[in-house]
CSV table of C-alpha atoms in Angstrom, one decimal:
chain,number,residue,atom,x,y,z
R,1,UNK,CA,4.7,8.5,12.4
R,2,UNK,CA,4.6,12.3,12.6
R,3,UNK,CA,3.1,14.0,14.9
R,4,UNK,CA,1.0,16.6,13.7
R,5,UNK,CA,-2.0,18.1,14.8
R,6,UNK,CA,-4.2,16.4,12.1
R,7,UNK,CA,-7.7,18.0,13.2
R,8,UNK,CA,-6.4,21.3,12.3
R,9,UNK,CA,-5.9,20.3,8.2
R,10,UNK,CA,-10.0,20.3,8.1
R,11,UNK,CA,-10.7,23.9,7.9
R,12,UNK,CA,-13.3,25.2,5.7
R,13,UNK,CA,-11.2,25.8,2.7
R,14,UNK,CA,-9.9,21.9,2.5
R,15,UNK,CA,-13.2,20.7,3.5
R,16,UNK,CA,-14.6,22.1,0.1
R,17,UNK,CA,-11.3,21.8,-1.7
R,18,UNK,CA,-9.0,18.9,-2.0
R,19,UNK,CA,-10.8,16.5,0.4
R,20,UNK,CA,-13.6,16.0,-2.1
R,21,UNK,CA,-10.8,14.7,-4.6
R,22,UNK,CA,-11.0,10.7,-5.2
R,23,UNK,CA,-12.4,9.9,-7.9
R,24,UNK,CA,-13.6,6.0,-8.9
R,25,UNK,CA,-14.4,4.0,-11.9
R,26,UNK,CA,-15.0,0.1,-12.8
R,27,UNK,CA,-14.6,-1.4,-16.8
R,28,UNK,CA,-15.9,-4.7,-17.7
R,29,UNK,CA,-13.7,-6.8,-19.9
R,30,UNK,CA,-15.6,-8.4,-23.1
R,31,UNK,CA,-15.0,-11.8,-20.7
R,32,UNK,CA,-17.0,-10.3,-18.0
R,33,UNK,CA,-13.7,-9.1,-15.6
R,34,UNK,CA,-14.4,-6.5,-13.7
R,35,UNK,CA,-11.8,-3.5,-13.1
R,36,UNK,CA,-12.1,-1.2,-10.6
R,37,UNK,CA,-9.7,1.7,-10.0
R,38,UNK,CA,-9.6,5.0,-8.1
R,39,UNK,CA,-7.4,7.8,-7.3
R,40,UNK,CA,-6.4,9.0,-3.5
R,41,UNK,CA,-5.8,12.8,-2.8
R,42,UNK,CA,-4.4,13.6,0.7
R,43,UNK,CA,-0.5,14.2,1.5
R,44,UNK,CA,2.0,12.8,3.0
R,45,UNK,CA,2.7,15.3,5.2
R,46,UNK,CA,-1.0,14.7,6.3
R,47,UNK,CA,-2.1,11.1,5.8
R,48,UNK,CA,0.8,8.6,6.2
R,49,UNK,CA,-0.7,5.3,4.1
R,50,UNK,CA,1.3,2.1,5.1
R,51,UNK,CA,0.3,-1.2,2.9
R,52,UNK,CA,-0.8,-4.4,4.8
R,53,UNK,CA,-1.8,-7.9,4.9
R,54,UNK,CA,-4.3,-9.2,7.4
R,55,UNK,CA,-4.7,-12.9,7.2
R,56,UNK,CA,-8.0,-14.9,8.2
R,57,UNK,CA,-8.6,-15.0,11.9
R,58,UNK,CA,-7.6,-11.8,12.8
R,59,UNK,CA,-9.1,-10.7,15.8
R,60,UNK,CA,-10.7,-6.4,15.2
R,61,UNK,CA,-11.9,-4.5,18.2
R,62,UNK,CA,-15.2,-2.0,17.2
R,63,UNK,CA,-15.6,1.4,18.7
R,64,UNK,CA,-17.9,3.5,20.1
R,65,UNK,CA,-18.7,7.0,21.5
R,66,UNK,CA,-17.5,5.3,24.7
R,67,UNK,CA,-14.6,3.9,23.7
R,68,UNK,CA,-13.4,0.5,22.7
R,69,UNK,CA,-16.3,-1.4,23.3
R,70,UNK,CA,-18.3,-2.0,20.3
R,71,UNK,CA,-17.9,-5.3,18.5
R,72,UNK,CA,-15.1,-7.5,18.5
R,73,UNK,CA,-15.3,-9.8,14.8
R,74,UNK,CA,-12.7,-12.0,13.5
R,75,UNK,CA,-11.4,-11.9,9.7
R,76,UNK,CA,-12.9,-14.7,7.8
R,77,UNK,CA,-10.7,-13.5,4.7
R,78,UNK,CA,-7.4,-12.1,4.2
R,79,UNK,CA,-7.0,-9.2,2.3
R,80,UNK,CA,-4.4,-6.7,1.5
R,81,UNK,CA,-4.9,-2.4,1.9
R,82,UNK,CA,-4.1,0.8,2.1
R,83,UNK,CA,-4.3,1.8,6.0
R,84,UNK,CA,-3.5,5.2,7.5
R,85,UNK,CA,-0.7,5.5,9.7
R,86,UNK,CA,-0.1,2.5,11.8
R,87,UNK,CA,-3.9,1.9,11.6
R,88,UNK,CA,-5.9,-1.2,11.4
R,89,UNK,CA,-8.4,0.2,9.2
R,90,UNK,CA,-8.3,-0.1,5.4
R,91,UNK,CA,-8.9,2.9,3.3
R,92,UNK,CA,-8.7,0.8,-0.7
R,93,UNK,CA,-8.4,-3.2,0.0
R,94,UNK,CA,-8.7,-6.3,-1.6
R,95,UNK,CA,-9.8,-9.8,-0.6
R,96,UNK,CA,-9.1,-13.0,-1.2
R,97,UNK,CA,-12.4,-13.6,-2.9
R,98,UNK,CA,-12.1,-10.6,-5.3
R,99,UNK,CA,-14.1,-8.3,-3.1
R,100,UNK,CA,-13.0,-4.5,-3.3
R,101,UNK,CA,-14.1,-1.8,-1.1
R,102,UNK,CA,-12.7,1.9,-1.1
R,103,UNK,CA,-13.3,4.6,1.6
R,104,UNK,CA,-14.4,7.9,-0.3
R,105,UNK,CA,-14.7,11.3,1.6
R,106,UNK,CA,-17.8,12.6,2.3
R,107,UNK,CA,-18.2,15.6,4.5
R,108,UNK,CA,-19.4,18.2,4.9
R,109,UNK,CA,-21.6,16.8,4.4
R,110,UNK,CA,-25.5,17.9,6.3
R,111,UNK,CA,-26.9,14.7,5.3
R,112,UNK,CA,-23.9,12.2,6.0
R,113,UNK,CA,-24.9,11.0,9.5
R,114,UNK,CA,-23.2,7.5,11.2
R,115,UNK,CA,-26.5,5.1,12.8
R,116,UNK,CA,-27.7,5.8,16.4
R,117,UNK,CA,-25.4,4.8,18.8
R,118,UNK,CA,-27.5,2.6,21.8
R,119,UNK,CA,-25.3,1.9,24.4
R,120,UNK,CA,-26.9,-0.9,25.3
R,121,UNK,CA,-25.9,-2.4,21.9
R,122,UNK,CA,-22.4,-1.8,22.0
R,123,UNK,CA,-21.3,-5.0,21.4
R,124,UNK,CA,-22.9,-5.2,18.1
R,125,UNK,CA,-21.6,-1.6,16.9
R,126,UNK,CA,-18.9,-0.3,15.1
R,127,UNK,CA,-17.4,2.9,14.1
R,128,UNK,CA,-18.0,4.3,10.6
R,129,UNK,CA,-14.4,4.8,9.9
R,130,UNK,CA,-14.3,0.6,10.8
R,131,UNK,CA,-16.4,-0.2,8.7
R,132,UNK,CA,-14.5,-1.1,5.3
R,133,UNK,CA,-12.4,-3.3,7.4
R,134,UNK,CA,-15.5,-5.0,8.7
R,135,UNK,CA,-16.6,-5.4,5.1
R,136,UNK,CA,-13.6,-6.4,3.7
R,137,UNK,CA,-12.6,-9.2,6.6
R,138,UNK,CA,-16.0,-10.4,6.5
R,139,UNK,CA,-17.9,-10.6,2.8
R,140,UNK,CA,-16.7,-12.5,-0.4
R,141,UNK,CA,-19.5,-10.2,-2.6
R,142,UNK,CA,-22.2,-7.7,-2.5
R,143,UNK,CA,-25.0,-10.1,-1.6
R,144,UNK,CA,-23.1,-10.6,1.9
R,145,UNK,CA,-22.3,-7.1,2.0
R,146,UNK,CA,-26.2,-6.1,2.3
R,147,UNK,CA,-26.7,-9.4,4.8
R,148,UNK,CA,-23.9,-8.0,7.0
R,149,UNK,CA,-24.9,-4.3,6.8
R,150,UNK,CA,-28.1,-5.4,8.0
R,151,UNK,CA,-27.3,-6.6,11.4
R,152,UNK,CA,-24.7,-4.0,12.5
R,153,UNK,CA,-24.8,-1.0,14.1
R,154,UNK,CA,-22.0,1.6,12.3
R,155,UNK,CA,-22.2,4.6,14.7
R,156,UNK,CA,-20.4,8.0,15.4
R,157,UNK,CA,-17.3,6.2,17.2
R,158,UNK,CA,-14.6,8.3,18.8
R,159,UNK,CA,-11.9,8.7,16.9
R,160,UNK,CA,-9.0,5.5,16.2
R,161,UNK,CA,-6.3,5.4,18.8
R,162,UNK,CA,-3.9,6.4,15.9
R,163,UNK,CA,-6.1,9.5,15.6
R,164,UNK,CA,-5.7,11.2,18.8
R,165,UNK,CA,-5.4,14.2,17.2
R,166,UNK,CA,-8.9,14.3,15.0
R,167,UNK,CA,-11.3,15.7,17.1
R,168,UNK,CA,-13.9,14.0,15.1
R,169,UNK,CA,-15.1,10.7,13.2
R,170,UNK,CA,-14.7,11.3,9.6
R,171,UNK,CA,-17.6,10.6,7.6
R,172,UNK,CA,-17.1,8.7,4.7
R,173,UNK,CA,-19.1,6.4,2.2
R,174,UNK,CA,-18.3,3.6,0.3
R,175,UNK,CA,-17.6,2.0,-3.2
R,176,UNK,CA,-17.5,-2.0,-3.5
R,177,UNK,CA,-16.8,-4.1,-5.9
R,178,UNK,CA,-17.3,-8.2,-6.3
R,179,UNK,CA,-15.9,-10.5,-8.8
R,180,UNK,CA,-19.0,-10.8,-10.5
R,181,UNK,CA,-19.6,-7.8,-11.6
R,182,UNK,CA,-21.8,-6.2,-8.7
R,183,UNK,CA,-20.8,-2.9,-7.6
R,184,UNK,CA,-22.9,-0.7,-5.4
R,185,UNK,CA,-22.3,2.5,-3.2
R,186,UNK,CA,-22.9,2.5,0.7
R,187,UNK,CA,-23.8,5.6,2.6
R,188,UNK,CA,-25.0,6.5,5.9
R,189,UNK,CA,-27.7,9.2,5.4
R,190,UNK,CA,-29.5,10.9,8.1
R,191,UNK,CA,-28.6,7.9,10.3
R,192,UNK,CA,-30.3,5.4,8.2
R,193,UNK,CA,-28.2,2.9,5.5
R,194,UNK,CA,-28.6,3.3,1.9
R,195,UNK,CA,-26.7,0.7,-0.5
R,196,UNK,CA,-27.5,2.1,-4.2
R,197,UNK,CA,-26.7,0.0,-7.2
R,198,UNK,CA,-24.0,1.5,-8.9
R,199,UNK,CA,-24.2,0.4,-12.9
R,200,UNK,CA,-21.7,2.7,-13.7
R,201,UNK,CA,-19.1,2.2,-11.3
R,202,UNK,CA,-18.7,5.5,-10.8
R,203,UNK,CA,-17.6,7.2,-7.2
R,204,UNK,CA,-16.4,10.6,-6.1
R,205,UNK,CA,-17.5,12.7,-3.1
R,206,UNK,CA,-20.4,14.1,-1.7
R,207,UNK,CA,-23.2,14.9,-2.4
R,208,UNK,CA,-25.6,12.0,-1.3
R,209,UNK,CA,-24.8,9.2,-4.4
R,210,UNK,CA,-28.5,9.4,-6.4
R,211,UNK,CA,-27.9,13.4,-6.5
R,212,UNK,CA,-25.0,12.6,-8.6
R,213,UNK,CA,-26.9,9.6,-11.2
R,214,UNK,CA,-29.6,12.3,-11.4
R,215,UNK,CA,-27.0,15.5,-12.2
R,216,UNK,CA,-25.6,13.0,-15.1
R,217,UNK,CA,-29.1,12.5,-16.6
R,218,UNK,CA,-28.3,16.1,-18.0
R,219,UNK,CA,-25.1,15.5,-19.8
R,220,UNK,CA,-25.8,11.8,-21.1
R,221,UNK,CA,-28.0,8.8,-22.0
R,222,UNK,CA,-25.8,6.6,-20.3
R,223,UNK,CA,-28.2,3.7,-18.9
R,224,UNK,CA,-27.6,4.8,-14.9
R,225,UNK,CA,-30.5,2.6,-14.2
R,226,UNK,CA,-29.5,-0.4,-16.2
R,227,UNK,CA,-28.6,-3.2,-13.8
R,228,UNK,CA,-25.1,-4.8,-14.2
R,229,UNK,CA,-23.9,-6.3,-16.4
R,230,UNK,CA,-25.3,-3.1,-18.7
R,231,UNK,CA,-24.3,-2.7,-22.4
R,232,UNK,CA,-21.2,-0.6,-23.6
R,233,UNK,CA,-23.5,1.7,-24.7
R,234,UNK,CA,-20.1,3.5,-26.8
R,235,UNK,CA,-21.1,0.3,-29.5
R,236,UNK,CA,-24.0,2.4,-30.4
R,237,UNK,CA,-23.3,4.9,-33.1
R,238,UNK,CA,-25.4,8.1,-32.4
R,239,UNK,CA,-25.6,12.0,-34.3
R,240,UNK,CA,-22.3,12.8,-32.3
R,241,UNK,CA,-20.6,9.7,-32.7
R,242,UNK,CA,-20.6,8.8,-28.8
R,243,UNK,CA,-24.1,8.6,-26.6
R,244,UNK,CA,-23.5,12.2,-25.3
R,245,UNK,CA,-25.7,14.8,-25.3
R,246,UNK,CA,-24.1,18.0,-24.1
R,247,UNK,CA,-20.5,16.9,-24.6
R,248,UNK,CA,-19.4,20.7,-24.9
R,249,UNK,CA,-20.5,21.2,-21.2
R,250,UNK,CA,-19.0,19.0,-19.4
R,251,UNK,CA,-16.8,20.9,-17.0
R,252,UNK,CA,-12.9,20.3,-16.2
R,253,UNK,CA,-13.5,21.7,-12.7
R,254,UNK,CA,-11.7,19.4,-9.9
R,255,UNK,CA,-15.2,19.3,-7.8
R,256,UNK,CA,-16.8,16.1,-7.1
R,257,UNK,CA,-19.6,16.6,-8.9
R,258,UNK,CA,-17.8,17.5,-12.4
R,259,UNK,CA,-15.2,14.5,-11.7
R,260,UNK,CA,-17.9,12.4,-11.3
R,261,UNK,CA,-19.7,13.4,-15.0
R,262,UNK,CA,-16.2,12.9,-16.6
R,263,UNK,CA,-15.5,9.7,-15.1
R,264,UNK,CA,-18.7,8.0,-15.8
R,265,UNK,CA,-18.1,9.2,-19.7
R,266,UNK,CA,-14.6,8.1,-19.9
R,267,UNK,CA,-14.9,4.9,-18.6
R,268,UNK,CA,-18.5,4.0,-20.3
R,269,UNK,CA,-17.4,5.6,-23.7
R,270,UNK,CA,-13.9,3.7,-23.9
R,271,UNK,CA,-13.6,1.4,-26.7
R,272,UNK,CA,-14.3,-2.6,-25.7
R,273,UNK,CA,-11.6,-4.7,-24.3
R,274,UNK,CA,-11.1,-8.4,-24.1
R,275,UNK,CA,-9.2,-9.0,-21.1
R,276,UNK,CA,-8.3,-7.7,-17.5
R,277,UNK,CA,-4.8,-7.0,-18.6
R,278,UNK,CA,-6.3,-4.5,-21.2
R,279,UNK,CA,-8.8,-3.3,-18.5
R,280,UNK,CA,-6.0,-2.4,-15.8
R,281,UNK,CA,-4.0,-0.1,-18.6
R,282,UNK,CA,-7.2,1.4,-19.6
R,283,UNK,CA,-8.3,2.6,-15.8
R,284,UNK,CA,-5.2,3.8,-15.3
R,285,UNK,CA,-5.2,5.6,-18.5
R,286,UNK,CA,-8.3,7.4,-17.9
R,287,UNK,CA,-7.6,7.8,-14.1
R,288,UNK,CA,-4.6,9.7,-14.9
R,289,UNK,CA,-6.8,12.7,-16.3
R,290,UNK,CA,-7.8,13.2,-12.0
R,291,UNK,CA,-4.4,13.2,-11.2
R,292,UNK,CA,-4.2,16.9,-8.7
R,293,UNK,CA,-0.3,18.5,-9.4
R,294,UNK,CA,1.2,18.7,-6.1
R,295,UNK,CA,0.7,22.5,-5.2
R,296,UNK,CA,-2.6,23.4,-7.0
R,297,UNK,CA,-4.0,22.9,-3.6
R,298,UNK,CA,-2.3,24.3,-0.7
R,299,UNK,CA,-3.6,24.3,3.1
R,300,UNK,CA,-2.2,26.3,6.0
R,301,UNK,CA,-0.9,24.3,8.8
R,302,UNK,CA,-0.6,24.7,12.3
R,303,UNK,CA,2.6,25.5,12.0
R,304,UNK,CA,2.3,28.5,9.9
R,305,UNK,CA,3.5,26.7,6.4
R,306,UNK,CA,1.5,25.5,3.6
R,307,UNK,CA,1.1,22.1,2.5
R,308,UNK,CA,0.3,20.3,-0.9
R,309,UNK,CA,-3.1,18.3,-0.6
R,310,UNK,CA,-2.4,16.3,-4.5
R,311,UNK,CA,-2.9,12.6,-5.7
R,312,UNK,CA,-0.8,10.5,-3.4
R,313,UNK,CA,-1.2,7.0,-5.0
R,314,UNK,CA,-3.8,5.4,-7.4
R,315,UNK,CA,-4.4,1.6,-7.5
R,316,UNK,CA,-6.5,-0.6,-10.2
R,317,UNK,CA,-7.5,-4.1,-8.8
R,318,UNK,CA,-8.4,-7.3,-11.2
R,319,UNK,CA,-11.2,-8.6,-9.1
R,320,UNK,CA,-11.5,-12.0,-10.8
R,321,UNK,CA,-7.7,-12.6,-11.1
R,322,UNK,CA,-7.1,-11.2,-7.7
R,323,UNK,CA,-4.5,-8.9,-8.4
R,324,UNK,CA,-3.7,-5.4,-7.2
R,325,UNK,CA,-2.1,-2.8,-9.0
R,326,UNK,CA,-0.3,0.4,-7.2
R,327,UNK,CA,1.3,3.4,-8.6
R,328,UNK,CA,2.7,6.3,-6.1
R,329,UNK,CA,3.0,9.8,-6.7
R,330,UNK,CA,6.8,9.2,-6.0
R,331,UNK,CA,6.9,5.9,-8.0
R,332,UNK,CA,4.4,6.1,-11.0
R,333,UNK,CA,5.9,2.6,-12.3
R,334,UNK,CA,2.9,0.3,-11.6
R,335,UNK,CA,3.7,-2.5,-8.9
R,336,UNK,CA,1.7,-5.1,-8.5
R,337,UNK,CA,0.6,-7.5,-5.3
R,338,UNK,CA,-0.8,-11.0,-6.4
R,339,UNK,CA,-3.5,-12.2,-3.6
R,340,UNK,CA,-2.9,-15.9,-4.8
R,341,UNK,CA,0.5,-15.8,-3.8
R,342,UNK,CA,0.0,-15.0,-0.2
R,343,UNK,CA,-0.8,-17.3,2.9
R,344,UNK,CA,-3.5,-15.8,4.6
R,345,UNK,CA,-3.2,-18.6,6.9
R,346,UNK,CA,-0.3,-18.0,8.7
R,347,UNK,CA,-1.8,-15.3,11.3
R,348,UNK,CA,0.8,-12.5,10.5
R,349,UNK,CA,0.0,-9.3,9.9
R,350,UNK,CA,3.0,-8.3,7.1
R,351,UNK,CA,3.4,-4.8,5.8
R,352,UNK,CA,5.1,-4.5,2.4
R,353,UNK,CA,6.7,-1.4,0.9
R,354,UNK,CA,6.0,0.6,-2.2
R,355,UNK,CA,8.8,2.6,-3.7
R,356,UNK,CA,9.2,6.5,-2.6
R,357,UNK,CA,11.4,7.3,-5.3
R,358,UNK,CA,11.5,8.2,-8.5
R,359,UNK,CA,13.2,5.8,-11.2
R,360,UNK,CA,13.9,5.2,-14.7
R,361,UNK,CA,15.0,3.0,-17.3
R,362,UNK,CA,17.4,4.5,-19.3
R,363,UNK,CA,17.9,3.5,-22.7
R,364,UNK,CA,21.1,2.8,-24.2
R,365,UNK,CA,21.7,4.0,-27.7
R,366,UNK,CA,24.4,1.8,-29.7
R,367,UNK,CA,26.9,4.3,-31.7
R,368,UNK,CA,27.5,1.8,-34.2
């Protein structure tokens, strides 16, 4: 792992720049298979992502303000993530029930605020930056998801062993996904917990997630407050051909709040598909328009150089078929990890590799 003054990457001009940069989006097959994909701007030089297995019964430790002493939970499902560093904390997973969650950046943020921390209910607290893990290890679909959230305290915990360098705890808020269909966005506002329906499936960064279904209201028709599963509403011919309204104004700005307009039209506009195979070529097809060039965003490290802040990997996960598919700024051939092919009940932690470098297939031209 590299050592490197991490806290010293969040200065003003990446905290409005490049770390508002993911970007997510879920299809729906004509069979009902739900798609979700995202994007995942940091750098390596920054955020080191290993990819892991954690099988059922997996023991977690929670954190605090005071230190390893919140809640201790064991996995009831094995799942497969992202993680930063050596970290036991999944930043885009996977279950074995089809659940998806993926951590989102969300500061600064004014309003993003982690729960009260009581230190005489330690033992039932967590740190925000734990909390996809707790999620993920724990919940087979939404409806557990808002059980769980319920009784858990998700405070401002120090920062992860592997962290010793932030000198904070990253806020962050949450998309998830089920195999059904259900998706929803969970935020921490103000120190209270807000799970919003998300009928859409569209994430990006701050601001606080009903700012952004109210800022689309201006550019579409869309039905944001449709519950799922909602009607391809791109089936309905309209003046302009696609249920738009302003689409001459929507903005190609990198910002949260113009990714988030785009990816809500591109992924509720795109013509119907029948199957999850179809649905996994189309996210990545319309994910690759929030792909960030390595140096269009540059910070200034401690070390007096600059650094690229770009789009590091992208995955698209077939929650019903259990299937995860990875692409790496280094390796854009897809790879994919099958969940039903993996024991989650052997108790091992594994940690498989994805490519760093970049290959092709060459084809061969016959002189004849």
């Amino acid at each position: 792992m590299k050592n490197i003054m991490i806290f010293l990457i969040f200065t003003s001009v990446f905290l409005t720049g490049i770390a508002q940069a993911c970007t997510g989006i879920r299809l729906v097959a004509n069979d009902g298979s739900p798609i979700f994909g995202r994007t995942e701007e940091f750098g390596d030089d920054v955020f080191e992502v290993n990819w892991k297995i954690f099988p059922q019964n997996y023991t977690f430790q929670g954190y605090t303000p005071d230190g390893s002493n919140g809640k201790q939970w064991k996995s009831k499902y094995g799942f497969v993530a992202a993680t930063p560093f050596e970290a036991e904390q999944a930043v885009e997973g996977l279950n074995e029930h089809g659940l998806q969650v993926g951590v989102f950046y969300f500061q600064p943020y004014e309003q993003a605020k982690y729960q009260e921390y009581i230190p005489s209910k330690a033992k039932n607290s967590i740190g925000g930056w734990q909390l996809p893990t707790y999620i993920i290890s724990q919940a087979k679909n939404v409806d557990e998801v808002r059980w769980l959230l319920s009784k858990v305290n998700v405070v401002d915990a120090i920062p992860y062993p592997y962290y010793k360098d932030w000198n904070f705890s990253p806020k962050i808020h949450l998309a998830v996904n089920d195999a059904q269909g259900n998706s929803v966005v969970i935020e921490y506002l103000n120190g209270e917990l807000h799970i919003f329906d998300n009928p859409l499936g569209t994430i990006t960064n701050k601001p606080r997630f009903d700012w952004h279904q109210q800022n689309l209201k201006q550019f579409t028709n869309l039905p944001i407050d449709q519950p799922v599963p909602f009607q391809n509403k791109s089936k309905e011919i309209m003046r302009t051909g696609l249920d738009i309204d302003r689409l001459e104004s929507i903005s190609g700005e990198i910002t949260s709040e113009s990714r988030f307009i785009r990816a809500a039209m591109y992924s509720q506009t795109l013509e119907p598909f029948d199957t999850a195979s179809e649905g996994v070529h189309a996210a990545f097809n319309i994910l690759n328009n929030f792909d960030i060039p390595k140096g269009f965003k540059r910070y200034r490290h401690s070390d007096g150089k600059e650094y690229s802040m770009y789009s590091q990997w992208t995955t698209v996960s077939d929650l019903r078929n259990k299937k995860m598919y990875i692409r790496s700024f280094y390796s854009p051939s897809v790879k994919l990890i099958d969940l039903n092919e993996i024991n989650f009940k052997d108790g091992k932690v594994k940690t498989f590799e994805i490519p760093m470098k970049f290959e092709f297939d060459k084809i061969e031209i016959n002189s004849n």
